[in-house]
Coordinates of C-alpha atoms in Angstrom, one line a residue:
M1 CA 64.9 146.2 84.7
N2 CA 63.2 143.7 82.1
L3 CA 66.2 141.7 82.6
L4 CA 65.3 141.4 86.2
H5 CA 61.6 140.9 85.7
G6 CA 62.3 138.2 83.3
N7 CA 64.9 136.5 85.4
A8 CA 62.6 136.7 88.5
L9 CA 59.6 135.2 87.0
L10 CA 61.4 132.4 85.3
A11 CA 62.8 131.7 88.5
L12 CA 59.2 131.9 90.5
V13 CA 57.6 129.5 88.1
S14 CA 60.7 127.2 88.3
A15 CA 60.0 127.3 92.1
V16 CA 56.5 126.0 91.6
L17 CA 57.7 123.3 89.2
W18 CA 60.3 122.3 91.4
G19 CA 58.0 122.1 94.4
G20 CA 55.6 120.0 92.6
G21 CA 58.5 117.7 91.5
D22 CA 59.7 117.5 95.0
F23 CA 56.2 116.6 96.5
S24 CA 56.1 113.7 93.6
G25 CA 59.8 112.6 94.5
G26 CA 59.0 112.4 97.9
M27 CA 55.4 110.6 97.2
G28 CA 57.4 108.2 95.0
V29 CA 60.1 107.6 97.6
K30 CA 57.5 106.8 100.4
N31 CA 55.3 104.6 98.4
A32 CA 58.8 102.5 97.4
G33 CA 59.5 101.9 101.5
G34 CA 61.1 105.1 102.2
R35 CA 64.7 104.0 102.5
M36 CA 67.9 104.9 100.8
G37 CA 67.6 102.7 98.1
S38 CA 64.0 103.6 97.2
A39 CA 64.8 107.2 96.8
L40 CA 67.9 106.2 94.8
R41 CA 65.8 104.3 92.7
V42 CA 63.2 107.0 92.2
V43 CA 65.9 109.6 91.1
L44 CA 67.4 107.2 89.0
L45 CA 64.1 106.4 87.1
S46 CA 62.9 110.1 86.7
H47 CA 66.6 111.1 85.6
A48 CA 66.8 108.4 83.2
M49 CA 63.2 109.4 81.9
S50 CA 64.2 112.9 81.7
F51 CA 67.8 112.4 80.2
S52 CA 66.0 110.4 77.2
V53 CA 63.6 113.2 76.4
L54 CA 66.7 115.8 76.6
L55 CA 69.0 113.7 74.5
T56 CA 66.2 113.3 71.8
V57 CA 65.4 117.2 71.9
A58 CA 69.3 118.2 71.6
W59 CA 69.5 115.9 68.5
L60 CA 66.5 117.1 66.8
R61 CA 67.8 120.5 67.5
G62 CA 71.3 119.7 66.1
D63 CA 72.8 121.3 69.3
A64 CA 76.4 120.7 69.4
F65 CA 77.6 118.5 72.4
P66 CA 79.6 121.0 75.2
H67 CA 83.4 120.6 75.6
G68 CA 86.0 121.8 78.4
A69 CA 84.7 123.8 81.4
P70 CA 81.1 123.7 80.6
L71 CA 80.6 120.0 80.2
L72 CA 82.7 119.5 83.3
W73 CA 80.4 122.1 85.4
G74 CA 77.3 120.1 84.0
L75 CA 79.0 117.1 85.5
A76 CA 79.5 118.1 88.5
A77 CA 76.0 119.9 89.0
G78 CA 74.8 116.4 88.1
V79 CA 76.8 114.7 90.7
A80 CA 75.7 117.5 93.6
G81 CA 72.2 117.4 92.4
G82 CA 72.1 113.4 92.3
T83 CA 73.4 113.3 95.7
S84 CA 71.6 116.1 97.4
L85 CA 67.9 115.2 95.7
T86 CA 68.3 111.6 97.1
A87 CA 69.2 112.6 100.5
F88 CA 66.2 115.6 100.1
Y89 CA 63.6 112.7 99.0
V90 CA 64.7 110.4 102.1
A91 CA 64.0 113.7 104.7
L92 CA 61.0 114.5 102.7
S93 CA 59.5 111.1 102.9
R94 CA 60.3 111.2 107.1
G95 CA 58.9 114.6 107.4
A96 CA 61.9 117.1 107.1
M97 CA 62.0 119.6 104.3
G98 CA 65.4 120.4 103.7
A99 CA 67.8 123.5 104.4
S100 CA 67.8 126.5 102.1
A101 CA 70.2 126.2 99.1
A102 CA 70.4 130.2 98.4
P103 CA 73.3 130.8 100.5
I104 CA 76.2 129.6 98.5
P105 CA 74.8 130.9 94.9
A106 CA 74.2 134.3 96.9
V107 CA 77.8 134.7 97.7
V108 CA 79.2 133.5 94.4
S109 CA 76.9 136.0 92.6
A110 CA 77.9 138.8 95.1
V111 CA 81.6 138.2 94.4
A112 CA 81.2 137.4 90.7
E113 CA 78.4 139.8 89.6
G114 CA 78.9 142.6 92.6
S115 CA 76.6 143.8 95.3
P116 CA 72.9 143.5 94.4
G117 CA 71.9 146.4 96.6
M118 CA 70.6 146.8 100.0
L119 CA 66.9 146.2 99.4
R120 CA 67.4 143.2 97.6
M121 CA 70.0 141.9 100.3
A122 CA 67.3 142.4 103.0
G123 CA 64.9 140.4 100.5
F124 CA 67.4 137.5 100.4
L125 CA 67.4 137.7 104.5
V126 CA 63.4 137.7 104.4
A127 CA 63.6 135.2 102.0
G128 CA 65.9 132.5 104.2
G129 CA 63.6 132.9 107.0
A130 CA 60.4 132.3 105.2
I131 CA 62.0 129.2 103.9
W132 CA 63.2 128.1 107.3
M133 CA 59.5 128.9 108.8
I134 CA 57.9 126.8 105.9
A135 CA 60.5 124.2 106.1
A136 CA 60.4 123.6 109.8
G137 CA 56.9 123.2 110.1
P138 CA 55.4 119.6 111.2
N139 CA 54.3 117.1 108.3
P140 CA 51.6 115.0 110.2
E141 CA 51.7 112.4 107.6
A142 CA 55.2 111.4 108.3
K143 CA 57.6 110.1 110.7
A144 CA 59.1 112.4 113.3
A145 CA 62.4 113.6 111.9
D146 CA 65.4 112.0 113.7
R147 CA 69.1 113.1 113.9
G148 CA 69.9 111.2 110.6
T149 CA 66.9 112.7 108.9
F150 CA 68.2 116.1 109.8
W151 CA 71.6 115.8 108.5
L152 CA 70.1 114.3 105.6
A153 CA 67.9 117.5 104.8
M154 CA 71.1 119.6 105.2
L155 CA 73.1 117.7 102.9
G156 CA 70.3 118.4 100.5
G157 CA 69.9 121.9 100.9
L158 CA 74.1 122.3 100.9
G159 CA 74.2 120.5 97.6
F160 CA 71.5 122.3 95.8
G161 CA 73.4 125.4 96.5
I162 CA 76.4 123.6 94.9
Y163 CA 73.9 122.3 91.8
F164 CA 72.8 125.9 91.5
V165 CA 76.0 127.6 90.8
A166 CA 77.5 124.5 88.6
L167 CA 74.6 124.8 86.6
K168 CA 74.7 128.7 86.1
M169 CA 78.2 127.7 84.8
A170 CA 77.4 125.0 82.4
G171 CA 74.3 127.0 81.2
V172 CA 76.9 129.2 79.5
T173 CA 76.7 127.3 76.0
G174 CA 72.9 127.1 76.2
V175 CA 69.9 125.0 78.1
I176 CA 69.3 121.8 76.9
W177 CA 73.1 120.2 77.0
P178 CA 73.7 121.8 80.4
L179 CA 70.8 119.7 81.9
A180 CA 71.5 116.8 80.2
T181 CA 75.0 116.6 81.0
A182 CA 73.8 117.1 84.6
R183 CA 71.4 114.1 84.1
M184 CA 74.7 112.1 83.2
G185 CA 76.6 113.1 86.2
S186 CA 73.5 112.3 88.5
L187 CA 72.8 108.6 86.9
S188 CA 76.4 107.7 87.3
V189 CA 76.9 108.9 90.8
C190 CA 73.1 107.1 91.7
S191 CA 74.1 104.5 90.2
L192 CA 77.3 103.9 92.2
L193 CA 75.1 104.8 95.0
L194 CA 72.7 102.2 94.8
V195 CA 75.3 99.4 94.3
G196 CA 76.7 100.7 97.4
T197 CA 73.6 100.8 99.2
A198 CA 72.5 97.2 98.1
L199 CA 75.8 95.6 99.1
R200 CA 75.7 97.1 102.4
D201 CA 72.0 96.0 102.8
G202 CA 73.0 92.8 101.4
G203 CA 69.7 92.5 99.2
G204 CA 67.6 92.5 102.0
A205 CA 65.8 95.7 101.9
K206 CA 62.4 95.8 100.6
I207 CA 62.1 98.0 97.6
R208 CA 58.1 98.3 96.1
M209 CA 59.1 99.6 92.9
T210 CA 55.0 99.6 92.1
R211 CA 53.2 101.3 89.0
T212 CA 52.4 103.9 91.8
V213 CA 55.9 104.7 92.3
V214 CA 57.0 104.5 88.4
G215 CA 53.7 107.2 88.1
W216 CA 55.3 109.5 91.0
A217 CA 58.7 109.0 89.3
A218 CA 57.0 110.1 85.7
A219 CA 55.5 113.3 87.5
T220 CA 58.9 114.2 89.3
A221 CA 60.8 114.1 85.8
L222 CA 58.4 116.4 84.0
L223 CA 58.4 119.1 87.1
D224 CA 61.9 118.6 87.8
T225 CA 63.2 119.1 84.3
S226 CA 60.7 121.6 83.4
G227 CA 61.5 123.6 86.8
N228 CA 65.8 122.9 85.9
L229 CA 65.3 124.2 82.3
L230 CA 63.4 127.8 83.3
F231 CA 66.0 128.1 86.4
I232 CA 69.0 127.6 83.7
T233 CA 67.0 130.2 81.2
A234 CA 66.7 132.6 84.4
T235 CA 70.7 132.3 85.2
R236 CA 71.1 133.6 81.5
A237 CA 68.6 136.4 81.9
G238 CA 70.0 137.9 85.1
R239 CA 71.4 137.4 88.2
L240 CA 72.4 134.2 89.6
D241 CA 71.5 135.2 93.4
V242 CA 68.2 136.5 92.1
A243 CA 67.4 133.4 90.4
S244 CA 68.6 131.1 93.1
V245 CA 67.0 132.6 96.1
L246 CA 63.6 133.0 94.2
A247 CA 63.9 129.4 93.3
S248 CA 64.4 128.5 96.6
L249 CA 61.3 129.1 97.8
Y250 CA 60.2 126.0 96.3
P251 CA 59.4 124.2 99.7
A252 CA 55.9 126.8 99.6
S253 CA 55.0 125.1 96.5
T254 CA 55.2 121.6 98.1
I255 CA 53.4 122.6 101.3
L256 CA 50.3 123.7 98.6
M257 CA 50.7 120.5 96.8
A258 CA 50.7 118.4 100.2
A259 CA 47.4 120.6 101.3
W260 CA 45.6 119.9 97.9
M261 CA 46.5 116.1 97.4
L262 CA 46.8 115.1 101.2
R263 CA 44.3 117.3 102.8
E264 CA 47.1 118.7 105.0
R265 CA 46.6 121.9 106.5
P266 CA 49.5 124.3 106.5
T267 CA 50.6 125.5 110.2
R268 CA 50.3 129.0 111.3
R269 CA 54.0 129.2 111.3
Q270 CA 53.9 127.8 107.7
G271 CA 51.4 130.2 106.5
L272 CA 53.6 133.3 108.2
G273 CA 56.5 131.8 106.2
M274 CA 54.4 131.6 102.7
A275 CA 53.5 135.4 103.6
A276 CA 57.0 136.4 104.3
A277 CA 58.0 134.9 101.0
A278 CA 55.3 137.0 99.4
V279 CA 57.1 140.2 101.2
A280 CA 60.8 138.9 100.0
V281 CA 59.5 138.5 96.3
V282 CA 58.4 142.1 96.2
M283 CA 61.7 143.4 97.9
I284 CA 64.1 141.4 95.5
T285 CA 62.0 142.5 92.2
L286 CA 61.6 146.3 93.0

């Protein structure tokens, strides 16, 4: 039970940090122009900052570089995470929060670790409904979401689900190197995507990499990296499904950040979603 509580607490703190990181990333992309090229640059900058710190910490600790399956899982996590984060930031800057990432790791955990129990399964369903209510609320500061934005949000949710599973698999060797190798994967795939985007646009897209954008990217790096490290620790302390579902409540933190920073009032639907999220947390952690 103590492991479950520790697992759940770490995942919830991870959700808070991820939500703040997503808000910062979305603001960075919005200030940089709100295009795919803008999102790729913000992700690359924040992940480069994160990778340099992780590499330094791993070197100072003397942690051995992973090999074999953990290394491949880490790189796969980075490819999935970098792609989905880029799609998510573009969607967020246009007013769409994104789909839930929890179903994929929940299914994987049920197969690998057995049933979580009826009460927790019910809690997972309540959490999924809560995420939907929170994420579906309109954002008066953003443009109305079109079909392309909707599919970007869906891609973000699917990619994050794969990311959760891959990061869990990479985390068997520790905490620092799994995230560092994930950053290697995300930096590689986002660099290739940026080159492709630049060739497609012919260099004509207006990208505003101002001091403000760099500041938002730095905030994203700090919050997102901290959330990821806590999530890996949570998966090592208990079940993947518990960690993934609770960490997937990050949209609530993003909405609260918008309310604080942008003076946006949550809608009634979002308020009900947050209440449902609180009920889901109780059901999952009992």
